[in-house]
Amino acid sequence: MCLQRWSFCNLAVMRSEQVWHSWKRYFLRRAHLEMKMTEGRSGGYTCKSLRGHTGRVVGLVYLQGNSAQHPGIWNNSTTVCSASTDGTVRAWDVQNGELLWCSPVQSPLTGILSDEQHEVVITADSTGLIKTWKGQTGQEVASYSTASPHCTLLQYNINNDWFLTVGTSQGSVCTLADSALTNKSSTMVCDTFKVNILLVSPDKKWIVAGTKDNDDISPKVIYTESLISPTMDEDPLCQFVPVSGCQAAVFIPTQPARLAIIHCSEGQRNKALTVFDVNIKKTKYKSEIQVQQVESFPLTLNTWSPNIFLEARDSNCLVLAAGQELWVYSLKGALLASFKEHIMPISSICVDSFRVVTASQDLSLRVLTWKNDRDHGLTLESRYHLLGGSHTMSRGFTHVTCDYSSIVASVEGKDGKDVLKAYSFTS
């Protein structure tokens, strides 16, 4: 039953306090937890308000999350980190609602990222200073100045090596290595326009970099090897993706290097979604990147929205949000489901193997769960709202993130002091 439901068969991770739990206890406990997460009834979860920031929250990341592959369903403690324009990073215990540590004040922060594997937090501030912090203690590890007021951060590990690629507001991509943030390379992607699309493929061979700020510029696929160990006097191996006006992009998680992009089509008014496979063709004298179109279909977004969100669930399921609406498409363009359950625009989405959570400026989170439909395959079912407080104090949700058994979102305060809401489901 466990294998049918979760394809999970590693008994070793179920040990807790030196007690080996039986399959039966595991099944009952996890099924009970998922029932609570599906129904969202009061009593099935706790909600904590995490206060302390004196500015806007610019990002939220799990430092120690509870993964769906190996969920800690007996004794689970989860840490989330938030970055703010007040110049601090704060680490919180999600279950207890306690502040674990707070970094010294610096220039207003603009972005945050975490590497859960090495328990490292990475931040960027408004002067372009990149810093890494020890997740356990909040101690600063290293810093590097990019001199860019806007930085997009991308962290990845290749074998046992640690890398951080940074997109700057001047249009370049800079790659740093190891805990000392050693500069490996810098290359221009979209001159004078900020890099705000930055992705790494599941097989780690490709970096995609581009801008949403110019409809005439195409994103670039760059061979990762030529960023992390560049050859003297040689430009990085790269290739333009043959579409322009990129609005959102995501790699399909179950494929080595399959890229989905939302872009302008037939002038600037219409949008399309195109899927590409990226690979390399090597001959005796040269290597060249091939970006081959797999699928393309028009999108009927009834709404003009500055924010279009795109996430991939598996090899054949794309989740798209814009304005107040959410859509689920197959890779061939079949509309599997659509939802309009917010009364104000969606500001952030989070997608995992169990659920999708949408955060909105209407001060609500909507929780939807995945189900296997006999006729249509994988699709979404809308479940419940989680509310974020009162409109007298707050403007709406700005960011949301989730792990297997908790959801954390930031609420924009009318007094300029944002608050985090942490919802924990208990088995």
JSON list of C-alpha atoms in Angstrom, two decimals, residues 57-201:
[
{"chain": "A", "resi": 57, "resn": "VAL", "atom": "CA", "xyz": [10.02, 40.75, 2.89]},
{"chain": "A", "resi": 58, "resn": "VAL", "atom": "CA", "xyz": [11.77, 40.14, -0.47]},
{"chain": "A", "resi": 59, "resn": "GLY", "atom": "CA", "xyz": [12.03, 36.34, -0.31]},
{"chain": "A", "resi": 60, "resn": "LEU", "atom": "CA", "xyz": [11.45, 33.17, 1.73]},
{"chain": "A", "resi": 61, "resn": "VAL", "atom": "CA", "xyz": [13.36, 29.88, 1.59]},
{"chain": "A", "resi": 62, "resn": "TYR", "atom": "CA", "xyz": [13.33, 26.62, 3.52]},
{"chain": "A", "resi": 63, "resn": "LEU", "atom": "CA", "xyz": [16.66, 25.84, 5.10]},
{"chain": "A", "resi": 64, "resn": "GLN", "atom": "CA", "xyz": [15.64, 22.52, 6.60]},
{"chain": "A", "resi": 65, "resn": "GLY", "atom": "CA", "xyz": [12.49, 21.45, 4.83]},
{"chain": "A", "resi": 66, "resn": "ASN", "atom": "CA", "xyz": [10.49, 18.27, 5.13]},
{"chain": "A", "resi": 67, "resn": "SER", "atom": "CA", "xyz": [10.77, 16.58, 1.73]},
{"chain": "A", "resi": 68, "resn": "ALA", "atom": "CA", "xyz": [8.01, 14.45, 0.22]},
{"chain": "A", "resi": 69, "resn": "GLN", "atom": "CA", "xyz": [10.61, 11.76, -0.61]},
{"chain": "A", "resi": 70, "resn": "HIS", "atom": "CA", "xyz": [11.63, 11.28, 3.04]},
{"chain": "A", "resi": 71, "resn": "PRO", "atom": "CA", "xyz": [9.05, 13.09, 5.16]},
{"chain": "A", "resi": 72, "resn": "GLY", "atom": "CA", "xyz": [9.77, 13.32, 8.88]},
{"chain": "A", "resi": 73, "resn": "ILE", "atom": "CA", "xyz": [6.31, 12.46, 10.13]},
{"chain": "A", "resi": 74, "resn": "TRP", "atom": "CA", "xyz": [7.26, 11.66, 13.72]},
{"chain": "A", "resi": 75, "resn": "ASN", "atom": "CA", "xyz": [9.49, 14.41, 15.06]},
{"chain": "A", "resi": 76, "resn": "ASN", "atom": "CA", "xyz": [9.76, 17.15, 12.52]},
{"chain": "A", "resi": 77, "resn": "SER", "atom": "CA", "xyz": [11.38, 20.54, 12.94]},
{"chain": "A", "resi": 78, "resn": "THR", "atom": "CA", "xyz": [11.46, 22.92, 9.99]},
{"chain": "A", "resi": 79, "resn": "THR", "atom": "CA", "xyz": [13.50, 26.10, 9.52]},
{"chain": "A", "resi": 80, "resn": "VAL", "atom": "CA", "xyz": [12.58, 28.88, 7.13]},
{"chain": "A", "resi": 81, "resn": "CYS", "atom": "CA", "xyz": [14.67, 31.99, 6.34]},
{"chain": "A", "resi": 82, "resn": "SER", "atom": "CA", "xyz": [13.34, 35.37, 5.25]},
{"chain": "A", "resi": 83, "resn": "ALA", "atom": "CA", "xyz": [15.17, 38.36, 3.75]},
{"chain": "A", "resi": 84, "resn": "SER", "atom": "CA", "xyz": [13.93, 41.92, 4.05]},
{"chain": "A", "resi": 85, "resn": "THR", "atom": "CA", "xyz": [14.52, 45.51, 2.95]},
{"chain": "A", "resi": 86, "resn": "ASP", "atom": "CA", "xyz": [15.33, 46.12, 6.64]},
{"chain": "A", "resi": 87, "resn": "GLY", "atom": "CA", "xyz": [18.75, 44.64, 5.77]},
{"chain": "A", "resi": 88, "resn": "THR", "atom": "CA", "xyz": [18.43, 41.43, 7.83]},
{"chain": "A", "resi": 89, "resn": "VAL", "atom": "CA", "xyz": [18.04, 37.70, 7.26]},
{"chain": "A", "resi": 90, "resn": "ARG", "atom": "CA", "xyz": [15.98, 35.95, 9.90]},
{"chain": "A", "resi": 91, "resn": "ALA", "atom": "CA", "xyz": [15.74, 32.19, 10.53]},
{"chain": "A", "resi": 92, "resn": "TRP", "atom": "CA", "xyz": [12.54, 30.88, 12.11]},
{"chain": "A", "resi": 93, "resn": "ASP", "atom": "CA", "xyz": [11.37, 27.60, 13.63]},
{"chain": "A", "resi": 94, "resn": "VAL", "atom": "CA", "xyz": [8.14, 27.05, 11.68]},
{"chain": "A", "resi": 95, "resn": "GLN", "atom": "CA", "xyz": [6.46, 24.75, 14.22]},
{"chain": "A", "resi": 96, "resn": "ASN", "atom": "CA", "xyz": [7.16, 26.89, 17.31]},
{"chain": "A", "resi": 97, "resn": "GLY", "atom": "CA", "xyz": [7.08, 30.28, 15.61]},
{"chain": "A", "resi": 98, "resn": "GLU", "atom": "CA", "xyz": [10.39, 31.22, 17.24]},
{"chain": "A", "resi": 99, "resn": "LEU", "atom": "CA", "xyz": [13.20, 33.38, 15.86]},
{"chain": "A", "resi": 100, "resn": "LEU", "atom": "CA", "xyz": [16.39, 31.26, 15.75]},
{"chain": "A", "resi": 101, "resn": "TRP", "atom": "CA", "xyz": [18.84, 33.93, 14.57]},
{"chain": "A", "resi": 102, "resn": "CYS", "atom": "CA", "xyz": [19.01, 37.31, 12.87]},
{"chain": "A", "resi": 103, "resn": "SER", "atom": "CA", "xyz": [21.92, 38.61, 10.75]},
{"chain": "A", "resi": 104, "resn": "PRO", "atom": "CA", "xyz": [23.53, 42.05, 11.40]},
{"chain": "A", "resi": 105, "resn": "VAL", "atom": "CA", "xyz": [21.86, 44.95, 9.56]},
{"chain": "A", "resi": 106, "resn": "GLN", "atom": "CA", "xyz": [23.28, 45.76, 6.10]},
{"chain": "A", "resi": 107, "resn": "SER", "atom": "CA", "xyz": [21.96, 47.51, 2.96]},
{"chain": "A", "resi": 108, "resn": "PRO", "atom": "CA", "xyz": [18.37, 46.53, 1.99]},
{"chain": "A", "resi": 109, "resn": "LEU", "atom": "CA", "xyz": [18.29, 42.90, 0.81]},
{"chain": "A", "resi": 110, "resn": "THR", "atom": "CA", "xyz": [16.94, 42.15, -2.68]},
{"chain": "A", "resi": 111, "resn": "GLY", "atom": "CA", "xyz": [17.06, 38.34, -2.87]},
{"chain": "A", "resi": 112, "resn": "ILE", "atom": "CA", "xyz": [17.59, 35.11, -0.93]},
{"chain": "A", "resi": 113, "resn": "LEU", "atom": "CA", "xyz": [18.34, 31.49, -1.79]},
{"chain": "A", "resi": 114, "resn": "SER", "atom": "CA", "xyz": [19.26, 28.40, 0.21]},
{"chain": "A", "resi": 115, "resn": "ASP", "atom": "CA", "xyz": [21.26, 25.24, -0.36]},
{"chain": "A", "resi": 116, "resn": "GLU", "atom": "CA", "xyz": [19.53, 22.73, 1.94]},
{"chain": "A", "resi": 117, "resn": "GLN", "atom": "CA", "xyz": [22.14, 20.06, 1.25]},
{"chain": "A", "resi": 118, "resn": "HIS", "atom": "CA", "xyz": [24.95, 22.17, 2.76]},
{"chain": "A", "resi": 119, "resn": "GLU", "atom": "CA", "xyz": [22.70, 24.28, 5.04]},
{"chain": "A", "resi": 120, "resn": "VAL", "atom": "CA", "xyz": [23.86, 27.56, 3.52]},
{"chain": "A", "resi": 121, "resn": "VAL", "atom": "CA", "xyz": [21.81, 30.73, 2.99]},
{"chain": "A", "resi": 122, "resn": "ILE", "atom": "CA", "xyz": [22.75, 33.11, 0.14]},
{"chain": "A", "resi": 123, "resn": "THR", "atom": "CA", "xyz": [21.63, 36.76, -0.04]},
{"chain": "A", "resi": 124, "resn": "ALA", "atom": "CA", "xyz": [22.04, 39.76, -2.33]},
{"chain": "A", "resi": 125, "resn": "ASP", "atom": "CA", "xyz": [21.61, 43.39, -1.28]},
{"chain": "A", "resi": 126, "resn": "SER", "atom": "CA", "xyz": [20.89, 46.66, -3.09]},
{"chain": "A", "resi": 127, "resn": "THR", "atom": "CA", "xyz": [24.61, 47.43, -3.51]},
{"chain": "A", "resi": 128, "resn": "GLY", "atom": "CA", "xyz": [25.20, 44.09, -5.27]},
{"chain": "A", "resi": 129, "resn": "LEU", "atom": "CA", "xyz": [26.93, 42.46, -2.29]},
{"chain": "A", "resi": 130, "resn": "ILE", "atom": "CA", "xyz": [26.45, 38.68, -2.29]},
{"chain": "A", "resi": 131, "resn": "LYS", "atom": "CA", "xyz": [26.84, 36.98, 1.10]},
{"chain": "A", "resi": 132, "resn": "THR", "atom": "CA", "xyz": [26.67, 33.39, 2.32]},
{"chain": "A", "resi": 133, "resn": "TRP", "atom": "CA", "xyz": [25.58, 32.48, 5.86]},
{"chain": "A", "resi": 134, "resn": "LYS", "atom": "CA", "xyz": [25.79, 29.31, 7.97]},
{"chain": "A", "resi": 135, "resn": "GLY", "atom": "CA", "xyz": [22.22, 28.07, 8.26]},
{"chain": "A", "resi": 136, "resn": "GLN", "atom": "CA", "xyz": [22.63, 26.71, 11.78]},
{"chain": "A", "resi": 137, "resn": "THR", "atom": "CA", "xyz": [24.06, 29.85, 13.39]},
{"chain": "A", "resi": 138, "resn": "GLY", "atom": "CA", "xyz": [23.63, 32.79, 11.01]},
{"chain": "A", "resi": 139, "resn": "GLN", "atom": "CA", "xyz": [27.39, 33.35, 10.94]},
{"chain": "A", "resi": 140, "resn": "GLU", "atom": "CA", "xyz": [28.66, 35.04, 7.77]},
{"chain": "A", "resi": 141, "resn": "VAL", "atom": "CA", "xyz": [30.84, 32.73, 5.65]},
{"chain": "A", "resi": 142, "resn": "ALA", "atom": "CA", "xyz": [31.94, 34.85, 2.66]},
{"chain": "A", "resi": 143, "resn": "SER", "atom": "CA", "xyz": [31.00, 37.85, 0.53]},
{"chain": "A", "resi": 144, "resn": "TYR", "atom": "CA", "xyz": [31.50, 39.03, -3.06]},
{"chain": "A", "resi": 145, "resn": "SER", "atom": "CA", "xyz": [30.59, 42.38, -4.65]},
{"chain": "A", "resi": 146, "resn": "THR", "atom": "CA", "xyz": [28.91, 42.43, -8.07]},
{"chain": "A", "resi": 147, "resn": "ALA", "atom": "CA", "xyz": [28.17, 46.21, -7.89]},
{"chain": "A", "resi": 148, "resn": "SER", "atom": "CA", "xyz": [24.70, 45.46, -9.30]},
{"chain": "A", "resi": 149, "resn": "PRO", "atom": "CA", "xyz": [21.57, 46.89, -7.61]},
{"chain": "A", "resi": 150, "resn": "HIS", "atom": "CA", "xyz": [19.55, 43.90, -8.85]},
{"chain": "A", "resi": 151, "resn": "CYS", "atom": "CA", "xyz": [20.83, 40.32, -8.67]},
{"chain": "A", "resi": 152, "resn": "THR", "atom": "CA", "xyz": [19.14, 37.08, -9.69]},
{"chain": "A", "resi": 153, "resn": "LEU", "atom": "CA", "xyz": [20.64, 34.11, -7.83]},
{"chain": "A", "resi": 154, "resn": "LEU", "atom": "CA", "xyz": [21.02, 30.49, -8.97]},
{"chain": "A", "resi": 155, "resn": "GLN", "atom": "CA", "xyz": [22.81, 27.87, -6.85]},
{"chain": "A", "resi": 156, "resn": "TYR", "atom": "CA", "xyz": [23.65, 24.32, -8.00]},
{"chain": "A", "resi": 157, "resn": "ASN", "atom": "CA", "xyz": [25.97, 21.46, -7.10]},
{"chain": "A", "resi": 158, "resn": "ILE", "atom": "CA", "xyz": [27.88, 19.43, -9.71]},
{"chain": "A", "resi": 159, "resn": "ASN", "atom": "CA", "xyz": [29.32, 16.22, -8.25]},
{"chain": "A", "resi": 160, "resn": "ASN", "atom": "CA", "xyz": [30.71, 17.58, -4.98]},
{"chain": "A", "resi": 161, "resn": "ASP", "atom": "CA", "xyz": [31.44, 21.08, -6.25]},
{"chain": "A", "resi": 162, "resn": "TRP", "atom": "CA", "xyz": [29.35, 24.12, -5.20]},
{"chain": "A", "resi": 163, "resn": "PHE", "atom": "CA", "xyz": [28.50, 26.96, -7.64]},
{"chain": "A", "resi": 164, "resn": "LEU", "atom": "CA", "xyz": [26.53, 30.19, -7.59]},
{"chain": "A", "resi": 165, "resn": "THR", "atom": "CA", "xyz": [25.59, 31.97, -10.82]},
{"chain": "A", "resi": 166, "resn": "VAL", "atom": "CA", "xyz": [24.44, 35.60, -10.48]},
{"chain": "A", "resi": 167, "resn": "GLY", "atom": "CA", "xyz": [22.48, 37.58, -13.09]},
{"chain": "A", "resi": 168, "resn": "THR", "atom": "CA", "xyz": [23.16, 41.32, -12.85]},
{"chain": "A", "resi": 169, "resn": "SER", "atom": "CA", "xyz": [21.22, 44.45, -13.79]},
{"chain": "A", "resi": 170, "resn": "GLN", "atom": "CA", "xyz": [23.90, 45.27, -16.41]},
{"chain": "A", "resi": 171, "resn": "GLY", "atom": "CA", "xyz": [22.90, 42.13, -18.33]},
{"chain": "A", "resi": 172, "resn": "SER", "atom": "CA", "xyz": [25.82, 39.88, -17.44]},
{"chain": "A", "resi": 173, "resn": "VAL", "atom": "CA", "xyz": [26.06, 36.50, -15.73]},
{"chain": "A", "resi": 174, "resn": "CYS", "atom": "CA", "xyz": [28.82, 35.96, -13.17]},
{"chain": "A", "resi": 175, "resn": "THR", "atom": "CA", "xyz": [29.70, 32.50, -11.77]},
{"chain": "A", "resi": 176, "resn": "LEU", "atom": "CA", "xyz": [31.24, 31.98, -8.32]},
{"chain": "A", "resi": 177, "resn": "ALA", "atom": "CA", "xyz": [32.57, 28.76, -6.81]},
{"chain": "A", "resi": 178, "resn": "ASP", "atom": "CA", "xyz": [32.97, 27.10, -3.38]},
{"chain": "A", "resi": 179, "resn": "SER", "atom": "CA", "xyz": [32.39, 28.57, 0.07]},
{"chain": "A", "resi": 180, "resn": "ALA", "atom": "CA", "xyz": [34.89, 31.39, -0.56]},
{"chain": "A", "resi": 181, "resn": "LEU", "atom": "CA", "xyz": [32.82, 32.71, -3.54]},
{"chain": "A", "resi": 182, "resn": "THR", "atom": "CA", "xyz": [35.77, 32.58, -5.95]},
{"chain": "A", "resi": 183, "resn": "ASN", "atom": "CA", "xyz": [35.01, 34.30, -9.28]},
{"chain": "A", "resi": 184, "resn": "LYS", "atom": "CA", "xyz": [35.16, 31.75, -12.10]},
{"chain": "A", "resi": 185, "resn": "SER", "atom": "CA", "xyz": [33.76, 33.68, -15.09]},
{"chain": "A", "resi": 186, "resn": "SER", "atom": "CA", "xyz": [31.61, 36.55, -16.30]},
{"chain": "A", "resi": 187, "resn": "THR", "atom": "CA", "xyz": [29.75, 36.73, -19.61]},
{"chain": "A", "resi": 188, "resn": "MET", "atom": "CA", "xyz": [27.33, 39.22, -21.22]},
{"chain": "A", "resi": 189, "resn": "VAL", "atom": "CA", "xyz": [23.82, 37.90, -21.92]},
{"chain": "A", "resi": 190, "resn": "CYS", "atom": "CA", "xyz": [21.51, 40.88, -22.59]},
{"chain": "A", "resi": 191, "resn": "ASP", "atom": "CA", "xyz": [23.47, 44.14, -22.63]},
{"chain": "A", "resi": 192, "resn": "THR", "atom": "CA", "xyz": [21.96, 46.92, -20.41]},
{"chain": "A", "resi": 193, "resn": "PHE", "atom": "CA", "xyz": [18.88, 44.84, -19.52]},
{"chain": "A", "resi": 194, "resn": "LYS", "atom": "CA", "xyz": [18.75, 43.05, -16.19]},
{"chain": "A", "resi": 195, "resn": "VAL", "atom": "CA", "xyz": [19.00, 39.27, -16.13]},
{"chain": "A", "resi": 196, "resn": "ASN", "atom": "CA", "xyz": [15.82, 38.13, -14.36]},
{"chain": "A", "resi": 197, "resn": "ILE", "atom": "CA", "xyz": [15.45, 34.66, -15.90]},
{"chain": "A", "resi": 198, "resn": "LEU", "atom": "CA", "xyz": [18.13, 32.26, -14.66]},
{"chain": "A", "resi": 199, "resn": "LEU", "atom": "CA", "xyz": [17.71, 28.47, -14.61]},
{"chain": "A", "resi": 200, "resn": "VAL", "atom": "CA", "xyz": [19.85, 25.34, -14.50]},
{"chain": "A", "resi": 201, "resn": "SER", "atom": "CA", "xyz": [18.79, 22.13, -16.29]}
]
